[in-house]
PDB file of C-alpha atoms in Angstrom:
ATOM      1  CA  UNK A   1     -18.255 -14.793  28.175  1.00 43.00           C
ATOM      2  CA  UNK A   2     -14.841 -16.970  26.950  1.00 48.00           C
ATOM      3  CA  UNK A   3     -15.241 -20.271  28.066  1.00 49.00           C
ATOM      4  CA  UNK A   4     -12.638 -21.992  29.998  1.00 50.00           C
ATOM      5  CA  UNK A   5     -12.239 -24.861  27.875  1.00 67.00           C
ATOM      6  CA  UNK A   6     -10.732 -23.275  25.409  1.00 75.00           C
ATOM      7  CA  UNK A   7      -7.398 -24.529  24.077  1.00 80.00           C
ATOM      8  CA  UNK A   8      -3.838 -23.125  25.726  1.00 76.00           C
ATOM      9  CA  UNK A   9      -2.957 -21.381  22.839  1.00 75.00           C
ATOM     10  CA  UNK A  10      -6.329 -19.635  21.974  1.00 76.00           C
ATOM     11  CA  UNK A  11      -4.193 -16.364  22.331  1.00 71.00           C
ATOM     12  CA  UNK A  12      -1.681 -17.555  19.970  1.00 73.00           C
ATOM     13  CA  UNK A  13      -4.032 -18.626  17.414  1.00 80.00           C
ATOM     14  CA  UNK A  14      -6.586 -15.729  17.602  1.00 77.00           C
ATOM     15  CA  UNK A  15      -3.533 -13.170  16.518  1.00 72.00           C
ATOM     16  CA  UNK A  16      -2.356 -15.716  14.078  1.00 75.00           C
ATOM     17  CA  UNK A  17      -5.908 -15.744  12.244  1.00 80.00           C
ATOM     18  CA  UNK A  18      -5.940 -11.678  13.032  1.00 75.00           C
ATOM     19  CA  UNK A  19      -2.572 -11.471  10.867  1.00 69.00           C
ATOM     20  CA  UNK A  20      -4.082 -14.235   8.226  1.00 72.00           C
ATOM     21  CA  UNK A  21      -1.093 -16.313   8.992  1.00 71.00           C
ATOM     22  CA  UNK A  22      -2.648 -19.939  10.209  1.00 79.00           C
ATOM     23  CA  UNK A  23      -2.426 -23.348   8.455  1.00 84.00           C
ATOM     24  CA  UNK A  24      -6.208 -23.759   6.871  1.00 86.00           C
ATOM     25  CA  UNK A  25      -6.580 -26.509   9.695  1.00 88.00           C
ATOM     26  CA  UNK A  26      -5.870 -23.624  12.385  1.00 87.00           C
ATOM     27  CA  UNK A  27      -8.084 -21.184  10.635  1.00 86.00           C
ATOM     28  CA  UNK A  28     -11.266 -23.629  10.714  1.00 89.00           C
ATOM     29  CA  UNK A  29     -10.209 -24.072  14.667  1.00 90.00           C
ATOM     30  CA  UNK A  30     -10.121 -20.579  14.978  1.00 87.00           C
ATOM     31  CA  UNK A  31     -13.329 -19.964  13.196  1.00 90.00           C
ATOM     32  CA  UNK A  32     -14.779 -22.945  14.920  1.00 89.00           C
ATOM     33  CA  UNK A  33     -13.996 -21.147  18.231  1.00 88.00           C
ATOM     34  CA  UNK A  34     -15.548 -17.936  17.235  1.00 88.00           C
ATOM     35  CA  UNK A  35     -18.755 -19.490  16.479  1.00 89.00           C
ATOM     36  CA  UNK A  36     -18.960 -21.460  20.166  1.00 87.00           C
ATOM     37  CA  UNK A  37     -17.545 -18.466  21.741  1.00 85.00           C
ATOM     38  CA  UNK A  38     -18.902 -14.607  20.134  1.00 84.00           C
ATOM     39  CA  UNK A  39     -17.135 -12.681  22.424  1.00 79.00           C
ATOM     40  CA  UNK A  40     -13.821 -13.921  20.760  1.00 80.00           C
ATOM     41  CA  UNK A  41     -14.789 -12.117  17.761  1.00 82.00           C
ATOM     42  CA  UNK A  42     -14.500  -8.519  19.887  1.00 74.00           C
ATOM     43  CA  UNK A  43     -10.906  -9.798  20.520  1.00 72.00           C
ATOM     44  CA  UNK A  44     -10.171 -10.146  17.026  1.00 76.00           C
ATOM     45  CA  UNK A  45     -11.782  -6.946  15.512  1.00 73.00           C
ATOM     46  CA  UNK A  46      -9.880  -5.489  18.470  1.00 65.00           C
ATOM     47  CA  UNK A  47      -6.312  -6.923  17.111  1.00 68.00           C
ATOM     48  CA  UNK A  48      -7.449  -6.381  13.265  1.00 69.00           C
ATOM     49  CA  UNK A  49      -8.028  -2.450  13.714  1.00 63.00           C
ATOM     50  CA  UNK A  50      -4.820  -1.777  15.773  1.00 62.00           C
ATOM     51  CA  UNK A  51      -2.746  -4.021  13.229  1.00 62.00           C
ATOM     52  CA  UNK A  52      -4.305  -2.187  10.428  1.00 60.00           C
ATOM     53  CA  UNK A  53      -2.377   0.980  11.595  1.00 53.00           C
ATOM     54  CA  UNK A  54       1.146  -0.925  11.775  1.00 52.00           C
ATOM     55  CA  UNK A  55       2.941   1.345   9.558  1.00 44.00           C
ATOM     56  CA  UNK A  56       5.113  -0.209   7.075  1.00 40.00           C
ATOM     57  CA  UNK A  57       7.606   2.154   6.784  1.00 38.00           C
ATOM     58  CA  UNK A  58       9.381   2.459  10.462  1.00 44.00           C
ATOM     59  CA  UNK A  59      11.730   4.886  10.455  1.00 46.00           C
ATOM     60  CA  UNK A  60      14.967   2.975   9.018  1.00 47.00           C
ATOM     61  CA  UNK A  61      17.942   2.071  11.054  1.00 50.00           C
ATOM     62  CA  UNK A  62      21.427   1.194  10.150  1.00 51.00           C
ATOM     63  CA  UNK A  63      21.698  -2.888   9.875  1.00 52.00           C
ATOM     64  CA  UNK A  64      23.894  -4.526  13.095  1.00 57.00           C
ATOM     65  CA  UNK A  65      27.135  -5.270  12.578  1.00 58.00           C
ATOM     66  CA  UNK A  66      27.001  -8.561  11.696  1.00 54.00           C
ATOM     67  CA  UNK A  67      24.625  -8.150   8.884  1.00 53.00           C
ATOM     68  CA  UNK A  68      26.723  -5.286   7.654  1.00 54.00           C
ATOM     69  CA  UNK A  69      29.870  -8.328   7.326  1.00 58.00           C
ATOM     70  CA  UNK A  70      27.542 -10.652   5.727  1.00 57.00           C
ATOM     71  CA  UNK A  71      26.744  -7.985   3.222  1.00 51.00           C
ATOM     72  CA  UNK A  72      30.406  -7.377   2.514  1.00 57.00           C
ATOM     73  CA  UNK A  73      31.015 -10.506   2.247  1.00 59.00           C
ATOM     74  CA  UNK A  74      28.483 -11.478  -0.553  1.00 55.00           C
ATOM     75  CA  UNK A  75      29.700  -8.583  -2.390  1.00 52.00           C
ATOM     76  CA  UNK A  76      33.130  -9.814  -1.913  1.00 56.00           C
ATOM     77  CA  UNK A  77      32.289 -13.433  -2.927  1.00 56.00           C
ATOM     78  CA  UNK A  78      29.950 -11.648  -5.974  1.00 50.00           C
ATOM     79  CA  UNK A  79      33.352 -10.074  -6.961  1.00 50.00           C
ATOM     80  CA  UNK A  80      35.283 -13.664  -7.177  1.00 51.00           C
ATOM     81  CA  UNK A  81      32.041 -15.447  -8.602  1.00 49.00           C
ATOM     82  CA  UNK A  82      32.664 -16.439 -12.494  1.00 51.00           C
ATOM     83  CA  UNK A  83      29.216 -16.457 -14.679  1.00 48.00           C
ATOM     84  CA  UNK A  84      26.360 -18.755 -12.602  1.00 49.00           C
ATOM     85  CA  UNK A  85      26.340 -22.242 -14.362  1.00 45.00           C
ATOM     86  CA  UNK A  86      23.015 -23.612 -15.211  1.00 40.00           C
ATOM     87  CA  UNK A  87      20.612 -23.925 -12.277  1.00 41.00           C
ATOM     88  CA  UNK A  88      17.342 -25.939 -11.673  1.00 37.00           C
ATOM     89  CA  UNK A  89      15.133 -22.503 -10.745  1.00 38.00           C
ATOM     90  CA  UNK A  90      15.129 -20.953 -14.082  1.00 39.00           C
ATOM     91  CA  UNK A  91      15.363 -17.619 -12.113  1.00 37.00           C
ATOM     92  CA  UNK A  92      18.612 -18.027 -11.413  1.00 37.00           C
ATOM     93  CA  UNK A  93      19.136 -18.297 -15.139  1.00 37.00           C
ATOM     94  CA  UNK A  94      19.720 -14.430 -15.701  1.00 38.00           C
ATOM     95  CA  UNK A  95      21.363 -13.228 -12.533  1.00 38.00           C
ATOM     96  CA  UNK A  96      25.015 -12.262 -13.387  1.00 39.00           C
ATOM     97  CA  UNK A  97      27.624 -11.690  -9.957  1.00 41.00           C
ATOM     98  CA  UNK A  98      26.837  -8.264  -9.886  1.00 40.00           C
ATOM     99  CA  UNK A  99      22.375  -8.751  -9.709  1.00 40.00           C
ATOM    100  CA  UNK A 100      23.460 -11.853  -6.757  1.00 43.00           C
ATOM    101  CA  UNK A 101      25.235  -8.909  -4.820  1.00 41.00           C
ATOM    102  CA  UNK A 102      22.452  -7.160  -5.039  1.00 40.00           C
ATOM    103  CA  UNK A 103      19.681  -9.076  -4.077  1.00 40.00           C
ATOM    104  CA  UNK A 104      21.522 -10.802  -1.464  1.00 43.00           C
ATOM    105  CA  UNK A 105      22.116  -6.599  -0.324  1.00 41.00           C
ATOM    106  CA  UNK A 106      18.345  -6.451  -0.595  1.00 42.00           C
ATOM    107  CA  UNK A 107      17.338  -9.822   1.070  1.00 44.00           C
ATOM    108  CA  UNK A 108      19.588  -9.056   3.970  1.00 46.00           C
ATOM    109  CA  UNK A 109      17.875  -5.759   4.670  1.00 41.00           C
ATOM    110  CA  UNK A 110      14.744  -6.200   4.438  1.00 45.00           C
ATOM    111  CA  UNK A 111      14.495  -9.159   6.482  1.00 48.00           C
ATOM    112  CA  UNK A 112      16.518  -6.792   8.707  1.00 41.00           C
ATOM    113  CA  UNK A 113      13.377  -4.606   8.416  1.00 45.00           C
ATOM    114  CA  UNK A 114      11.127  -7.220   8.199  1.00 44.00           C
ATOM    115  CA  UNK A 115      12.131  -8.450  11.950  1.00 50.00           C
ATOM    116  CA  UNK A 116      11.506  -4.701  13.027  1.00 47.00           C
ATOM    117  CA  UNK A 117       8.348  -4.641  12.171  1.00 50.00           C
ATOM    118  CA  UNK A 118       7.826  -8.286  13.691  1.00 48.00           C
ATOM    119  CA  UNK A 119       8.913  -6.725  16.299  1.00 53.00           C
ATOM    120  CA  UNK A 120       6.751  -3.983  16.760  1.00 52.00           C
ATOM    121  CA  UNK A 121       4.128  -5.946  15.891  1.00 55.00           C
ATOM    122  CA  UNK A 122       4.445  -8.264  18.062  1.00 59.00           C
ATOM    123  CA  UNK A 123       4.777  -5.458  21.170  1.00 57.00           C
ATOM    124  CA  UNK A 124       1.217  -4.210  19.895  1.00 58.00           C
ATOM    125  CA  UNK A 125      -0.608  -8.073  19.770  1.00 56.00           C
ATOM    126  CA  UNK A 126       1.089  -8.760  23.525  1.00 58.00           C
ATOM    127  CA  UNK A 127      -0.679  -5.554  24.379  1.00 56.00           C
ATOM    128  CA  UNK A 128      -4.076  -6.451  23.213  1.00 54.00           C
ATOM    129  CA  UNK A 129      -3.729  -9.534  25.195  1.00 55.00           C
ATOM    130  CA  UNK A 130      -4.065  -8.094  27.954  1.00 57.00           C
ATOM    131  CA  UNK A 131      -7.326  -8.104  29.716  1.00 56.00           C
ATOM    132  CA  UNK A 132      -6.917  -4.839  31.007  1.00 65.00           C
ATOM    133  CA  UNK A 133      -5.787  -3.132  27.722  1.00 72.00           C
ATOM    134  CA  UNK A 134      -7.606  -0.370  26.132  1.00 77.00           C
ATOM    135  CA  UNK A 135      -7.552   0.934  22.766  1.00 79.00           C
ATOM    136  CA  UNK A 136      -8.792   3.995  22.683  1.00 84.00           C
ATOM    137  CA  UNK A 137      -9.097   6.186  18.517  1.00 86.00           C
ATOM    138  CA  UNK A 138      -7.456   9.553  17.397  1.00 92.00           C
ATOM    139  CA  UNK A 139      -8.725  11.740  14.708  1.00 94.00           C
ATOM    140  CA  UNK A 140      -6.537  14.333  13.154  1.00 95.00           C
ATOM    141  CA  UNK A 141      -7.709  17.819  13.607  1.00 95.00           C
ATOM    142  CA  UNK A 142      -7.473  21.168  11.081  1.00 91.00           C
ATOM    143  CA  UNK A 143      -5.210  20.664   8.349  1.00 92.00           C
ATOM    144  CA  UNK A 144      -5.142  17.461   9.514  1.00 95.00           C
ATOM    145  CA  UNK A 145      -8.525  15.741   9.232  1.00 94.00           C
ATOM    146  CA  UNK A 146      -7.129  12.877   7.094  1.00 94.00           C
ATOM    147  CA  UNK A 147      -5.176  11.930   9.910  1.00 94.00           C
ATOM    148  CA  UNK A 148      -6.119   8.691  12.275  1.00 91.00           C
ATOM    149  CA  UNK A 149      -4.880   6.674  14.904  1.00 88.00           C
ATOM    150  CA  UNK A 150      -5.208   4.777  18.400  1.00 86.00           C
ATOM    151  CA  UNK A 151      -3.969   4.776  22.029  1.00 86.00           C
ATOM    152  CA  UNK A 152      -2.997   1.122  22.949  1.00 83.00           C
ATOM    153  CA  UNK A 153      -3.268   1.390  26.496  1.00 82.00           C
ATOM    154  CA  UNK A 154      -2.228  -1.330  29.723  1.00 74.00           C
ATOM    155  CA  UNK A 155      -3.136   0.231  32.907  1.00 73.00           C
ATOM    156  CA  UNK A 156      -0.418  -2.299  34.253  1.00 75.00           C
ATOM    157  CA  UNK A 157       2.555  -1.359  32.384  1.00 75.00           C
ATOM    158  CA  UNK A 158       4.397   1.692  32.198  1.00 77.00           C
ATOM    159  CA  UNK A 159       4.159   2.141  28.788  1.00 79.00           C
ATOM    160  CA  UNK A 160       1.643   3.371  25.888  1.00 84.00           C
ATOM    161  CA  UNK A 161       1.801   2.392  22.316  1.00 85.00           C
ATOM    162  CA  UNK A 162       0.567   5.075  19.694  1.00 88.00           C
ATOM    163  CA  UNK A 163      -0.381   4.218  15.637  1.00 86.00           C
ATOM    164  CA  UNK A 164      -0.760   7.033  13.565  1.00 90.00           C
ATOM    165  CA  UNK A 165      -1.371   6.939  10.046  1.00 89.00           C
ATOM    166  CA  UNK A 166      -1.902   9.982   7.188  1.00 93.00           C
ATOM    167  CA  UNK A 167       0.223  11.889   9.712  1.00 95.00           C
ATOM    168  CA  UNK A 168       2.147  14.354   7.800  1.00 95.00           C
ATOM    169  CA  UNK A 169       5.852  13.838   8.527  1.00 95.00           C
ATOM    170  CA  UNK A 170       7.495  16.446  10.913  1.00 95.00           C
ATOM    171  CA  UNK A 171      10.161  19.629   9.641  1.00 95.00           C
ATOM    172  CA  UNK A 172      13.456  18.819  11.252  1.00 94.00           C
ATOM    173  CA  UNK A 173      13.538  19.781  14.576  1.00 95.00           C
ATOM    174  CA  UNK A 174      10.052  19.113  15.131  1.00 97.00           C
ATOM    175  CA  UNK A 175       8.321  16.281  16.499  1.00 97.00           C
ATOM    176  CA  UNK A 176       4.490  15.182  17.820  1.00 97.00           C
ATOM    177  CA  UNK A 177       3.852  15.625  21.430  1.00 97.00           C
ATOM    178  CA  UNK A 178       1.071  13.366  23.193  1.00 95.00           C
ATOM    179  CA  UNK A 179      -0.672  15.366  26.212  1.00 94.00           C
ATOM    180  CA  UNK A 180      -3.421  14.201  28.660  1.00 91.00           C
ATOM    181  CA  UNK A 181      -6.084  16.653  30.133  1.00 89.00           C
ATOM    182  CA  UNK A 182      -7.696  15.776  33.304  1.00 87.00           C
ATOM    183  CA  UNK A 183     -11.788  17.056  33.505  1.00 86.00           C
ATOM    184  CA  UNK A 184     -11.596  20.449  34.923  1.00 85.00           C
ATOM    185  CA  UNK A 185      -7.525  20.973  34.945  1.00 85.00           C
ATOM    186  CA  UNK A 186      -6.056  23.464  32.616  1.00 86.00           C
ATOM    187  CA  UNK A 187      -2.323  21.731  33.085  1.00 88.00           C
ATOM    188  CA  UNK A 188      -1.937  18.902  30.736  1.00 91.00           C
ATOM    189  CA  UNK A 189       0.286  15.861  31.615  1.00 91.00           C
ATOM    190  CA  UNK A 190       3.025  14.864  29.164  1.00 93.00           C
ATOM    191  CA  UNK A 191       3.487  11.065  27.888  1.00 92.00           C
ATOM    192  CA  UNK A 192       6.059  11.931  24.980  1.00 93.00           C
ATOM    193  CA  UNK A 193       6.801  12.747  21.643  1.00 95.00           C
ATOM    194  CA  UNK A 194       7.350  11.300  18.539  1.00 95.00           C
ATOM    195  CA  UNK A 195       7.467  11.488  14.499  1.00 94.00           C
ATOM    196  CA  UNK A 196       6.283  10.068  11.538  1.00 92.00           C
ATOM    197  CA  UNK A 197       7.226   8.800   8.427  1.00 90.00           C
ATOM    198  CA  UNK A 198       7.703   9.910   5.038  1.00 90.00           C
ATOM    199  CA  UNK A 199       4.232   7.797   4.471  1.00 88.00           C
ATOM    200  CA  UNK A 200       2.543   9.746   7.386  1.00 90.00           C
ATOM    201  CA  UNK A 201       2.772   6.840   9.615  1.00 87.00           C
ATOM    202  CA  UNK A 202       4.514   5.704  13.246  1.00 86.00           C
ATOM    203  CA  UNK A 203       4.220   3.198  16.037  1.00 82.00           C
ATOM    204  CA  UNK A 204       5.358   4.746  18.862  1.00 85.00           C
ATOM    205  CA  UNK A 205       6.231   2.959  21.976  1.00 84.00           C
ATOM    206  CA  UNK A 206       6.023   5.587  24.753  1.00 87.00           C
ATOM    207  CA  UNK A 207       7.599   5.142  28.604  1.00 82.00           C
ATOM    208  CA  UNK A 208       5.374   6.645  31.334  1.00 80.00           C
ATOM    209  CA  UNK A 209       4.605   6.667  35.220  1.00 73.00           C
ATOM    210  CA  UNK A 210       2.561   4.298  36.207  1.00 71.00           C
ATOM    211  CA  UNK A 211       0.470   7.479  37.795  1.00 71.00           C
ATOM    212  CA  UNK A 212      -0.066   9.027  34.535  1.00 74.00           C
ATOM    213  CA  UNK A 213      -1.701   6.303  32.821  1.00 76.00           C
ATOM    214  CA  UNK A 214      -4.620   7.881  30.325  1.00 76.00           C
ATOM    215  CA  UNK A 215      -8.152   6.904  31.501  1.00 76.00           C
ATOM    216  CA  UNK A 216     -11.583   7.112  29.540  1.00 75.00           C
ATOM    217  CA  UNK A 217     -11.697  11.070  31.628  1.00 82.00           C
ATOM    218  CA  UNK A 218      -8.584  12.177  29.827  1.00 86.00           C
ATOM    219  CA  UNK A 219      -8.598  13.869  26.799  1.00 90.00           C
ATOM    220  CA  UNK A 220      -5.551  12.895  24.464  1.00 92.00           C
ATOM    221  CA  UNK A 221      -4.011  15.513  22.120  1.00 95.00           C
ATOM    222  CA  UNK A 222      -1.273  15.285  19.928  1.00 97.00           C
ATOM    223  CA  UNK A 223       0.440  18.736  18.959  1.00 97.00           C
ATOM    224  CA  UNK A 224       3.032  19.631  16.897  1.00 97.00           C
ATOM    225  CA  UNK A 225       5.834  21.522  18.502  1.00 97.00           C
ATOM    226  CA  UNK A 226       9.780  21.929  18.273  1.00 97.00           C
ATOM    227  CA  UNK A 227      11.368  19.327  19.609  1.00 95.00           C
ATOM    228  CA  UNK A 228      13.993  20.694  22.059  1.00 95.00           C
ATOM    229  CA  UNK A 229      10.964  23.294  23.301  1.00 94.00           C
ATOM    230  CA  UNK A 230       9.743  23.461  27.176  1.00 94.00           C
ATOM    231  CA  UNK A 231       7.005  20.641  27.998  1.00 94.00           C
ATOM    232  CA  UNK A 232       4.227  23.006  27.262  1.00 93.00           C
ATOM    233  CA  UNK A 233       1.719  22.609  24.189  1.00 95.00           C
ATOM    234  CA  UNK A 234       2.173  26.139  22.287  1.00 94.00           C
ATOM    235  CA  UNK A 235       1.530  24.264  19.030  1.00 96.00           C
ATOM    236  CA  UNK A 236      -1.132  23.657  16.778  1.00 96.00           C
ATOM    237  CA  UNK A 237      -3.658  20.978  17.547  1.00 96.00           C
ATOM    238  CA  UNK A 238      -3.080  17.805  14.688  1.00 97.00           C
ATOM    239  CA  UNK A 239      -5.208  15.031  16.797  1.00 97.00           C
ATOM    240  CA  UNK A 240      -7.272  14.266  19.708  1.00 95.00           C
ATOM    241  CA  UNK A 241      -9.039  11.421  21.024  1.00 90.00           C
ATOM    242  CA  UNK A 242     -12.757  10.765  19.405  1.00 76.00           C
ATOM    243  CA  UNK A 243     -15.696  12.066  21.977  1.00 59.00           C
TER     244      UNK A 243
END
């Protein structure tokens, strides 16, 4: 049981010391915590395995608007820029106009990226917060066997999240379909579809009645069908939850 005394950001410092990223003093707190109170240490196994799966290459999207100026305009201002005089960083020693473009190109986008995946990170760690939430594992199927993955799952929220990984990328026009199967029903219920990346990988963030919420009784399966097809699995099998 999690004792009450426990500080007011015990949340916010258990998925910073899941994601390694507390001050040393916060990490013996944490770990000082997990000692007084084991049942913590469910919570963050819980938030390691899920974060394990957060794929690192989300399918790309084209930058906003205003980072697409801000790269014009260091390419511009690269353009105008005479030779670099001597800095303190010796790194800056080398870097003609034309490498400064570039990297300042490179920073801007991947922190463009980098706040995506923030992002979806963070959408997975609010899950696990939740009392109710339930995580439930995938295992690819046939051809498939390398494949893994889990079901983040909030009985009070209308949406699922879904981390694959070693999830062969789909032919255009196809795409992964998530189905539910009820014990003793032959009609399986649709939460979505979605598709993976070149790396095999995908968070997917999935919107779905409130009725249709998977339980421990359904069995999840993940086929792979065309995309524009009828909302009937006539696929092949890729995944299913573990038994």
């Amino acid at each position: 049981m999690i004792r009450p005394s426990l500080p007011e950001n015990w949340e916010e410092l258990i998925a910073g010391y899941a994601l390694n990223d507390l001050s040393p003093e916060e990490a013996k707190l944490v770990e000082q915590l997990l000692d007084e109170n084991p049942a913590l240490m469910g919570e963050v196994n819980q938030l390691q395995e899920v974060l394990a799966l957060l794929p690192y290459g989300l399918p790309r999207q084209e930058p906003p608007s205003h980072l697409r100026l801000t790269i014009l305009e260091a390419a511009q201002e690269g353009a105008r820029t005479p030779k670099p005089r001597r800095r303190t960083h010796r790194i800056w020693l080398e870097l003609s106009g034309a490498v400064a473009v570039f990297v300042a190109i490179a920073l801007g986008l991947d922190n463009y990226r980098l706040r995506q995946d923030l992002e979806s990170a963070d959408a997975v760690i609010q899950a696990l917060r939740q009392p109710e939430t339930e995580v439930y594992a995938l295992e690819g199927t046939g051809e498939t066997t390398a494949a893994s993955g889990r079901l983040v799952v909030n009985p009070n929220q209308d949406q699922i999240l879904v981390t694959v990984q070693n999830l062969p990328e789909p032919a255009a026009g196809q795409a992964y379909r998530l189905w539910g199967l009820t014990p003793g029903s032959t009609t399986p219920i649709y939460y979505g579809q979605f598709g993976t990346t070149a790396q095999g990988e995908t968070l997917a963030q999935l919107s779905i009645p409130r009725d249709a919420i998977p339980t421990e009784e359904i069995q999840l399966l993940i086929t792979l069908e065309s995309s524009t097809a009828p909302l009937i699995p006539e696929g092949p099998l890729v995944m299913q939850s573990s038994l």
